[in-house]
Amino acid sequence: MSHWRAIVVAALLATAPALRAGEVPLEARRSGYSFMGPETRAMQDDDTANPGMLFVLDGESLWTKKVGVADKACADCHGDARSSMKGVAARYPAFDKTQGRPVTLDQRINLCRADHQQATPLPYESRDLLALSAFVAHQSRGLAITAGDDPQLKPFVAQGRDLFRQREGQLNLACTNCHDDNFDKRLAGAPITQAQPTGYPLYRLEWQTLGSLERRLRSCMTGVRAQAYDYGSPELVALELYLMSRARGLPMETPAVRP
Amino acid sequence: MARSLIHIAALVVVAGLTFAAGATAEEPAPYKIVGDGIPESLTGAPGDAARGRALVLARGTTCILCHSGPFPETRFQGDLAPDLTGAGNRWSVSQLRLRLVDASHFNPQTIMPSYYRTDGLVRVGRNFTGRPILSATEIEDIVAFLATLRD
């Protein structure tokens, strides 16, 4: 083992939970981007061709729009998102003291609406919620994912890992069977990635729209003919948290494009 | 062998319970494992190889998600599992039947689903509970087709 490797491994052991059997080693982690063809990559890379950028622009105008009984805009509390929201999405889901558990960026946006804007929650996968979360996450584009560092999150990361390794559904498959053990292989001709959640919300050509990470997880669950967890359920949040902590160090890509 | 007996017992119990609850005829019927296979047809009749081929190629059957095979007309084949070419040389009909019914009998860690099983599964989707992935007839058709795959 080279010194360099030894240092990486030592750092890993010190800061991150120990690597379990079957998990992708840190230095081998790759975004879904690296599994795509040149055309889809070019679409993601060019802001004028990336359909996700339309949502980011929508989010930018929602950021300054006064809403709710409080008649306040996000910007009234947070100012310029380019500085105040930089790196924020890279550490979500984050521990919320009042709730005593992790909340996703979508949930944080709705908590802000309830607590500070006195506005009704935006439904999951609604255009406005996707636009706001794309706009906020876009402020982290290029920054390394840091989610899961907070020690209070430890049991929730562990719960997410267990769910990732739990076989489920009529096809009796776990996430790990495809995304740890068989990435780079092809499922009916389509490449399987490592399921790194680097680009959400992202534009999926198959969906013809922007979608959240929860939407993606629910479709993998439906794919193995399992009962998908509800949006915002503790299980989906734990899975999301585990996936983000598993992607630690990879750069954020929001809004990514995927086939 | 002990395991297969337990398995049969479990299937009978499951079938009995759900029958009492008013389940449909889609519940798996009991079957008998002998050695490393199921020698007797699940339906009591031989399968239809032509229908079996069409089933293997149908996405909903899921084989082709993981496997490839001598199917020049289909571009979208998987490579998570061995190519099915020559499966009929490598395995007897009895072994092929057990492989489809419960692949975990050969390899407890396998990712290949058990196509004729309803017990021991977690969070099965509402539309899929209480019935196996394939019916006895479908399994017999696929077994008949796989047996024709000879190099």
Short mmCIF file of C-alpha atoms in Angstrom, two decimals:
data_model
loop_
_atom_site.label_atom_id
_atom_site.label_comp_id
_atom_site.label_asym_id
_atom_site.label_seq_id
_atom_site.Cartn_x
_atom_site.Cartn_y
_atom_site.Cartn_z
CA MET A 1 0.00 0.00 0.00
CA SER A 2 1.43 3.38 -0.98
CA HIS A 3 1.68 6.21 1.56
CA TRP A 4 -0.98 8.06 -0.34
CA ARG A 5 -3.38 5.16 -0.13
CA ALA A 6 -2.57 4.61 3.51
CA ILE A 7 -3.41 8.23 4.26
CA VAL A 8 -6.67 8.01 2.38
CA VAL A 9 -7.62 4.85 4.21
CA ALA A 10 -6.61 6.28 7.58
CA ALA A 11 -8.60 9.44 6.91
CA LEU A 12 -11.56 7.34 5.88
CA LEU A 13 -11.45 5.29 9.04
CA ALA A 14 -11.11 8.41 11.16
CA THR A 15 -13.86 10.52 9.64
CA ALA A 16 -16.31 8.19 7.94
CA PRO A 17 -18.07 5.09 9.16
CA ALA A 18 -15.95 2.05 8.32
CA LEU A 19 -16.49 0.66 4.85
CA ARG A 20 -18.70 -2.42 4.88
CA ALA A 21 -18.35 -5.38 2.58
CA GLY A 22 -19.73 -4.61 -0.86
CA GLU A 23 -19.49 -0.84 -0.52
CA VAL A 24 -17.73 1.10 -3.26
CA PRO A 25 -14.33 2.37 -2.01
CA LEU A 26 -14.10 6.16 -1.77
CA GLU A 27 -11.62 6.62 -4.60
CA ALA A 28 -13.75 4.48 -6.95
CA ARG A 29 -17.00 6.44 -6.50
CA ARG A 30 -18.39 7.83 -9.75
CA SER A 31 -21.30 10.03 -10.61
CA GLY A 32 -24.03 8.79 -12.96
CA TYR A 33 -22.58 11.37 -15.36
CA SER A 34 -19.59 9.12 -16.09
CA PHE A 35 -21.93 6.33 -17.26
CA MET A 36 -23.71 8.50 -19.84
CA GLY A 37 -23.13 8.87 -23.54
CA PRO A 38 -21.45 11.99 -24.99
CA GLU A 39 -24.74 13.56 -26.13
CA THR A 40 -26.38 13.46 -22.72
CA ARG A 41 -23.19 14.77 -21.12
CA ALA A 42 -23.06 17.65 -23.59
CA MET A 43 -26.69 18.47 -22.76
CA GLN A 44 -25.88 18.65 -19.04
CA ASP A 45 -22.71 20.68 -19.58
CA ASP A 46 -24.25 23.38 -21.75
CA ASP A 47 -26.54 25.62 -19.66
CA THR A 48 -28.37 26.78 -22.77
CA ALA A 49 -29.19 23.15 -23.73
CA ASN A 50 -29.80 21.81 -20.21
CA PRO A 51 -33.59 21.73 -19.72
CA GLY A 52 -33.06 21.75 -15.93
CA MET A 53 -31.83 25.35 -16.15
CA LEU A 54 -35.39 26.51 -16.93
CA PHE A 55 -36.40 25.25 -13.50
CA VAL A 56 -33.41 26.97 -11.89
CA LEU A 57 -34.54 30.25 -13.49
CA ASP A 58 -38.10 29.69 -12.22
CA GLY A 59 -36.64 29.05 -8.78
CA GLU A 60 -34.70 32.27 -8.94
CA SER A 61 -37.88 34.29 -9.41
CA LEU A 62 -39.69 32.33 -6.69
CA TRP A 63 -36.79 33.15 -4.35
CA THR A 64 -37.68 36.83 -4.41
CA LYS A 65 -41.46 36.44 -4.53
CA LYS A 66 -43.32 37.44 -1.35
CA VAL A 67 -45.76 34.74 -0.25
CA GLY A 68 -47.94 33.65 2.67
CA VAL A 69 -49.59 35.50 5.52
CA ALA A 70 -46.18 36.88 6.52
CA ASP A 71 -45.78 38.31 3.01
CA LYS A 72 -42.10 37.48 2.96
CA ALA A 73 -39.83 36.13 0.25
CA CYS A 74 -37.00 33.65 0.82
CA ALA A 75 -34.68 36.53 -0.08
CA ASP A 76 -36.06 38.67 2.77
CA CYS A 77 -34.43 36.29 5.26
CA HIS A 78 -31.60 34.78 3.23
CA GLY A 79 -30.56 37.62 0.92
CA ASP A 80 -28.54 36.75 -2.13
CA ALA A 81 -28.72 32.98 -2.63
CA ARG A 82 -25.40 32.97 -4.47
CA SER A 83 -23.64 33.49 -1.15
CA SER A 84 -26.20 32.40 1.49
CA MET A 85 -27.11 29.10 -0.21
CA LYS A 86 -23.62 28.16 -1.37
CA GLY A 87 -22.80 24.64 -0.12
CA VAL A 88 -26.14 24.23 1.66
CA ALA A 89 -27.59 21.50 -0.56
CA ALA A 90 -24.26 19.64 -0.39
CA ARG A 91 -24.87 18.95 3.31
CA TYR A 92 -28.55 17.95 3.08
CA PRO A 93 -30.46 16.04 4.47
CA ALA A 94 -29.43 17.88 7.66
CA PHE A 95 -30.35 17.34 11.30
CA ASP A 96 -33.23 19.51 12.50
CA LYS A 97 -33.19 20.13 16.25
CA THR A 98 -36.91 20.82 16.59
CA GLN A 99 -37.88 17.68 14.70
CA GLY A 100 -35.10 15.60 16.24
CA ARG A 101 -34.38 14.01 12.88
CA PRO A 102 -32.92 14.75 9.46
CA VAL A 103 -34.92 16.82 6.99
CA THR A 104 -34.42 17.00 3.23
CA LEU A 105 -33.98 20.20 1.29
CA ASP A 106 -37.59 19.91 0.09
CA GLN A 107 -38.74 19.55 3.69
CA ARG A 108 -36.58 22.50 4.77
CA ILE A 109 -38.17 24.67 2.09
CA ASN A 110 -41.62 23.70 3.34
CA LEU A 111 -40.59 24.26 6.98
CA CYS A 112 -39.48 27.77 6.01
CA ARG A 113 -42.79 28.31 4.27
CA ALA A 114 -44.72 27.17 7.35
CA ASP A 115 -42.61 28.86 10.04
CA HIS A 116 -41.42 32.06 8.37
CA GLN A 117 -43.73 32.74 5.47
CA GLN A 118 -46.91 31.26 6.98
CA ALA A 119 -47.67 29.72 3.62
CA THR A 120 -49.10 26.33 2.68
CA PRO A 121 -46.61 23.54 1.90
CA LEU A 122 -45.71 22.95 -1.73
CA PRO A 123 -46.64 19.40 -2.81
CA TYR A 124 -43.83 16.94 -3.57
CA GLU A 125 -42.82 16.99 -7.26
CA SER A 126 -44.78 20.21 -7.84
CA ARG A 127 -43.11 22.56 -10.28
CA ASP A 128 -42.56 25.27 -7.64
CA LEU A 129 -40.94 22.94 -5.11
CA LEU A 130 -38.67 21.40 -7.76
CA ALA A 131 -37.79 24.87 -9.05
CA LEU A 132 -36.91 26.21 -5.59
CA SER A 133 -34.88 23.19 -4.65
CA ALA A 134 -33.12 23.18 -8.04
CA PHE A 135 -32.29 26.87 -7.58
CA VAL A 136 -30.93 26.31 -4.06
CA ALA A 137 -28.98 23.16 -5.02
CA HIS A 138 -27.59 24.91 -8.11
CA GLN A 139 -25.74 27.27 -5.73
CA SER A 140 -23.67 24.23 -4.70
CA ARG A 141 -22.82 23.09 -8.22
CA GLY A 142 -19.17 22.02 -8.32
CA LEU A 143 -18.85 21.82 -4.53
CA ALA A 144 -18.06 18.56 -2.76
CA ILE A 145 -20.87 16.73 -0.99
CA THR A 146 -20.45 16.85 2.80
CA ALA A 147 -23.78 15.36 3.98
CA GLY A 148 -23.81 13.04 6.98
CA ASP A 149 -20.91 14.65 8.88
CA ASP A 150 -23.09 15.74 11.84
CA PRO A 151 -22.69 13.06 14.56
CA GLN A 152 -26.39 13.39 15.43
CA LEU A 153 -27.15 11.89 12.03
CA LYS A 154 -25.28 8.66 12.71
CA PRO A 155 -28.29 6.44 13.54
CA PHE A 156 -30.17 7.76 10.50
CA VAL A 157 -27.26 7.09 8.16
CA ALA A 158 -27.14 3.55 9.59
CA GLN A 159 -30.89 3.15 9.01
CA GLY A 160 -30.43 4.26 5.41
CA ARG A 161 -27.59 1.81 4.91
CA ASP A 162 -29.72 -1.03 6.27
CA LEU A 163 -32.56 -0.09 3.91
CA PHE A 164 -30.10 0.01 1.00
CA ARG A 165 -29.08 -3.55 1.81
CA GLN A 166 -32.57 -4.90 2.50
CA ARG A 167 -33.96 -7.14 -0.21
CA GLU A 168 -37.54 -6.22 -1.00
CA GLY A 169 -40.42 -6.59 -3.39
CA GLN A 170 -41.66 -9.50 -5.44
CA LEU A 171 -38.29 -9.60 -7.26
CA ASN A 172 -36.51 -9.75 -3.88
CA LEU A 173 -33.65 -7.40 -4.77
CA ALA A 174 -31.82 -4.83 -2.66
CA CYS A 175 -30.39 -1.53 -3.89
CA THR A 176 -26.92 -2.88 -3.12
CA ASN A 177 -27.44 -5.86 -5.48
CA CYS A 178 -27.54 -3.50 -8.43
CA HIS A 179 -25.72 -0.35 -7.35
CA ASP A 180 -22.79 -1.77 -5.31
CA ASP A 181 -22.36 -5.21 -6.88
CA ASN A 182 -23.36 -4.67 -10.52
CA PHE A 183 -22.67 -1.10 -11.58
CA ASP A 184 -21.13 -0.88 -15.05
CA LYS A 185 -23.24 -3.88 -16.06
CA ARG A 186 -26.39 -3.59 -18.15
CA LEU A 187 -29.97 -4.13 -17.09
CA ALA A 188 -31.87 -4.84 -20.31
CA GLY A 189 -29.26 -2.85 -22.19
CA ALA A 190 -29.20 0.20 -19.86
CA PRO A 191 -26.06 0.83 -17.81
CA ILE A 192 -26.44 0.51 -14.04
CA THR A 193 -24.70 3.29 -12.12
CA GLN A 194 -23.52 3.49 -8.53
CA ALA A 195 -26.66 5.45 -7.57
CA GLN A 196 -24.69 8.52 -6.52
CA PRO A 197 -27.24 11.31 -5.88
CA THR A 198 -25.03 14.11 -7.18
CA GLY A 199 -27.38 15.93 -9.49
CA TYR A 200 -30.82 16.23 -7.90
CA PRO A 201 -33.30 17.50 -8.64
CA LEU A 202 -32.38 16.47 -12.17
CA TYR A 203 -33.85 16.36 -15.63
CA ARG A 204 -34.52 12.80 -16.74
CA LEU A 205 -35.12 12.38 -20.46
CA GLU A 206 -37.34 9.39 -19.68
CA TRP A 207 -39.50 11.58 -17.41
CA GLN A 208 -39.44 14.59 -19.75
CA THR A 209 -39.21 16.75 -16.65
CA LEU A 210 -37.23 17.56 -13.54
CA GLY A 211 -37.64 15.08 -10.69
CA SER A 212 -36.49 14.64 -7.12
CA LEU A 213 -34.20 11.99 -5.69
CA GLU A 214 -37.24 10.58 -3.88
CA ARG A 215 -39.01 10.11 -7.19
CA ARG A 216 -36.00 8.15 -8.46
CA LEU A 217 -35.84 5.97 -5.33
CA ARG A 218 -39.55 5.26 -5.53
CA SER A 219 -39.22 4.16 -9.15
CA CYS A 220 -36.40 1.74 -8.27
CA MET A 221 -38.68 0.34 -5.54
CA THR A 222 -41.56 -0.02 -7.96
CA GLY A 223 -39.11 -1.66 -10.37
CA VAL A 224 -38.46 -4.51 -7.95
CA ARG A 225 -42.23 -4.63 -7.34
CA ALA A 226 -41.95 -3.38 -3.79
CA GLN A 227 -44.40 -1.04 -2.06
CA ALA A 228 -42.60 2.31 -2.46
CA TYR A 229 -42.28 4.42 0.70
CA ASP A 230 -44.30 7.63 0.74
CA TYR A 231 -42.70 10.96 -0.15
CA GLY A 232 -41.14 12.48 2.95
CA SER A 233 -41.35 9.22 4.94
CA PRO A 234 -38.55 8.65 7.47
CA GLU A 235 -37.35 5.69 5.38
CA LEU A 236 -36.92 7.71 2.18
CA VAL A 237 -35.18 10.49 4.11
CA ALA A 238 -32.81 7.95 5.69
CA LEU A 239 -32.04 6.42 2.29
CA GLU A 240 -31.44 9.85 0.83
CA LEU A 241 -29.13 10.70 3.72
CA TYR A 242 -27.21 7.44 3.36
CA LEU A 243 -26.82 7.97 -0.41
CA MET A 244 -25.58 11.54 0.11
CA SER A 245 -23.09 10.45 2.78
CA ARG A 246 -22.00 7.61 0.50
CA ALA A 247 -21.31 10.22 -2.20
CA ARG A 248 -19.21 12.35 0.16
CA GLY A 249 -16.55 14.25 -1.79
CA LEU A 250 -18.22 13.99 -5.19
CA PRO A 251 -19.13 17.36 -6.70
CA MET A 252 -22.76 18.52 -6.88
CA GLU A 253 -24.15 18.76 -10.44
CA THR A 254 -27.63 20.22 -10.01
CA PRO A 255 -29.39 20.38 -12.37
CA ALA A 256 -27.95 17.18 -13.86
CA VAL A 257 -29.36 15.44 -16.93
CA ARG A 258 -29.85 11.67 -16.99
CA PRO A 259 -31.18 9.34 -19.68
CA MET B 1 -33.06 -32.00 1.63
CA ALA B 2 -34.14 -30.78 5.08
CA ARG B 3 -34.39 -27.33 3.61
CA SER B 4 -36.64 -28.45 0.79
CA LEU B 5 -38.94 -30.26 3.18
CA ILE B 6 -39.24 -27.14 5.29
CA HIS B 7 -39.85 -25.24 2.11
CA ILE B 8 -42.66 -27.54 1.04
CA ALA B 9 -44.18 -27.39 4.49
CA ALA B 10 -44.01 -23.59 4.42
CA LEU B 11 -45.64 -23.47 1.01
CA VAL B 12 -48.44 -25.73 2.11
CA VAL B 13 -49.04 -23.60 5.21
CA VAL B 14 -48.95 -20.37 3.20
CA ALA B 15 -51.28 -21.81 0.58
CA GLY B 16 -53.65 -23.01 3.30
CA LEU B 17 -53.72 -19.68 5.14
CA THR B 18 -54.38 -17.59 2.10
CA PHE B 19 -56.91 -20.05 0.80
CA ALA B 20 -58.82 -19.57 4.03
CA ALA B 21 -58.58 -15.81 3.47
CA GLY B 22 -60.13 -16.23 0.04
CA ALA B 23 -57.09 -16.05 -2.23
CA THR B 24 -57.29 -16.76 -5.93
CA ALA B 25 -55.97 -19.78 -7.76
CA GLU B 26 -52.78 -17.79 -8.43
CA GLU B 27 -51.21 -19.01 -5.17
CA PRO B 28 -48.31 -21.40 -5.84
CA ALA B 29 -49.32 -25.03 -5.58
CA PRO B 30 -47.12 -27.35 -3.52
CA TYR B 31 -44.29 -29.04 -5.40
CA LYS B 32 -41.76 -31.70 -4.52
CA ILE B 33 -38.00 -31.23 -4.66
CA VAL B 34 -36.08 -34.42 -5.36
CA GLY B 35 -32.30 -34.12 -5.22
CA ASP B 36 -31.38 -30.88 -7.03
CA GLY B 37 -34.53 -30.55 -9.07
CA ILE B 38 -38.30 -30.76 -9.37
CA PRO B 39 -38.88 -33.80 -11.61
CA GLU B 40 -42.63 -33.40 -12.02
CA SER B 41 -44.35 -30.74 -14.10
CA LEU B 42 -46.02 -28.08 -11.93
CA THR B 43 -49.15 -28.37 -14.05
CA GLY B 44 -49.00 -32.11 -14.66
CA ALA B 45 -48.60 -31.42 -18.39
CA PRO B 46 -45.63 -30.54 -20.59
CA GLY B 47 -45.03 -26.87 -21.44
CA ASP B 48 -45.14 -25.16 -24.82
CA ALA B 49 -41.63 -24.13 -25.94
CA ALA B 50 -42.84 -21.51 -28.44
CA ARG B 51 -44.88 -19.73 -25.77
CA GLY B 52 -41.88 -20.10 -23.46
CA ARG B 53 -39.63 -18.29 -25.90
CA ALA B 54 -42.08 -15.40 -26.19
CA LEU B 55 -42.30 -15.24 -22.39
CA VAL B 56 -38.51 -15.15 -21.91
CA LEU B 57 -38.35 -12.25 -24.38
CA ALA B 58 -41.21 -10.30 -22.76
CA ARG B 59 -39.85 -7.57 -20.50
CA GLY B 60 -42.56 -8.17 -17.91
CA THR B 61 -41.24 -11.68 -17.36
CA THR B 62 -37.90 -9.99 -16.37
CA CYS B 63 -35.46 -12.71 -17.60
CA ILE B 64 -34.03 -10.49 -20.32
CA LEU B 65 -33.34 -7.66 -17.86
CA CYS B 66 -30.45 -9.75 -16.52
CA HIS B 67 -29.79 -12.46 -19.11
CA SER B 68 -28.82 -12.51 -22.74
CA GLY B 69 -29.39 -15.41 -25.09
CA PRO B 70 -29.78 -16.49 -28.70
CA PHE B 71 -32.32 -13.73 -29.41
CA PRO B 72 -31.04 -11.78 -32.43
CA GLU B 73 -34.27 -9.74 -32.63
CA THR B 74 -33.76 -8.07 -29.22
CA ARG B 75 -31.14 -5.39 -28.70
CA PHE B 76 -31.93 -4.79 -25.03
CA GLN B 77 -30.47 -7.75 -23.21
CA GLY B 78 -28.87 -7.73 -19.78
CA ASP B 79 -25.42 -8.87 -18.71
CA LEU B 80 -25.93 -9.39 -14.98
CA ALA B 81 -26.31 -13.13 -15.51
CA PRO B 82 -24.99 -15.96 -17.70
CA ASP B 83 -26.01 -16.11 -21.37
CA LEU B 84 -28.82 -18.62 -21.73
CA THR B 85 -27.33 -20.18 -24.87
CA GLY B 86 -26.78 -23.87 -24.17
CA ALA B 87 -28.75 -23.86 -20.91
CA GLY B 88 -30.45 -27.06 -22.08
CA ASN B 89 -27.06 -28.78 -22.28
CA ARG B 90 -25.93 -27.65 -18.87
CA TRP B 91 -29.09 -28.42 -16.93
CA SER B 92 -31.75 -31.12 -16.86
CA VAL B 93 -35.42 -30.22 -17.13
CA SER B 94 -35.81 -31.05 -13.47
CA GLN B 95 -32.98 -28.67 -12.52
CA LEU B 96 -34.27 -25.90 -14.80
CA ARG B 97 -37.68 -26.17 -13.15
CA LEU B 98 -36.22 -25.79 -9.66
CA ARG B 99 -33.97 -22.95 -10.85
CA LEU B 100 -37.04 -21.00 -11.97
CA VAL B 101 -39.15 -21.94 -8.96
CA ASP B 102 -36.46 -21.02 -6.45
CA ALA B 103 -32.98 -20.14 -7.72
CA SER B 104 -31.86 -19.52 -4.12
CA HIS B 105 -31.92 -23.29 -3.70
CA PHE B 106 -28.70 -23.44 -5.77
CA ASN B 107 -27.14 -20.23 -4.47
CA PRO B 108 -28.62 -18.58 -1.36
CA GLN B 109 -27.03 -15.22 -2.34
CA THR B 110 -28.30 -15.25 -5.92
CA ILE B 111 -29.88 -12.13 -7.37
CA MET B 112 -32.11 -14.27 -9.60
CA PRO B 113 -35.68 -13.96 -8.28
CA SER B 114 -37.62 -17.04 -7.21
CA TYR B 115 -40.42 -17.09 -9.75
CA TYR B 116 -42.77 -19.43 -7.92
CA ARG B 117 -42.67 -18.25 -4.38
CA THR B 118 -44.66 -15.92 -2.16
CA ASP B 119 -43.14 -16.53 1.28
CA GLY B 120 -40.23 -14.74 2.93
CA LEU B 121 -40.57 -11.57 0.85
CA VAL B 122 -40.46 -8.01 2.21
CA ARG B 123 -42.77 -5.10 1.27
CA VAL B 124 -44.18 -6.71 -1.85
CA GLY B 125 -46.09 -4.11 -3.86
CA ARG B 126 -49.84 -4.01 -3.38
CA ASN B 127 -50.53 -5.27 -6.91
CA PHE B 128 -48.21 -8.24 -6.51
CA THR B 129 -48.93 -9.63 -3.07
CA GLY B 130 -49.99 -13.23 -2.62
CA ARG B 131 -49.06 -14.43 -6.07
CA PRO B 132 -45.80 -15.67 -7.56
CA ILE B 133 -44.05 -13.77 -10.38
CA LEU B 134 -45.00 -16.48 -12.86
CA SER B 135 -47.82 -19.01 -12.97
CA ALA B 136 -47.20 -22.77 -13.07
CA THR B 137 -48.14 -22.80 -16.77
CA GLU B 138 -45.72 -19.99 -17.59
CA ILE B 139 -42.91 -21.76 -15.76
CA GLU B 140 -43.57 -25.00 -17.63
CA ASP B 141 -43.56 -23.13 -20.95
CA ILE B 142 -40.23 -21.45 -20.11
CA VAL B 143 -38.70 -24.73 -18.90
CA ALA B 144 -39.76 -26.39 -22.17
CA PHE B 145 -38.10 -23.57 -24.12
CA LEU B 146 -34.87 -23.56 -22.06
CA ALA B 147 -34.56 -27.32 -22.62
CA THR B 148 -34.38 -26.62 -26.39
CA LEU B 149 -31.38 -24.29 -25.95
CA ARG B 150 -28.63 -26.66 -27.02
CA ASP B 151 -25.35 -25.67 -28.63
#
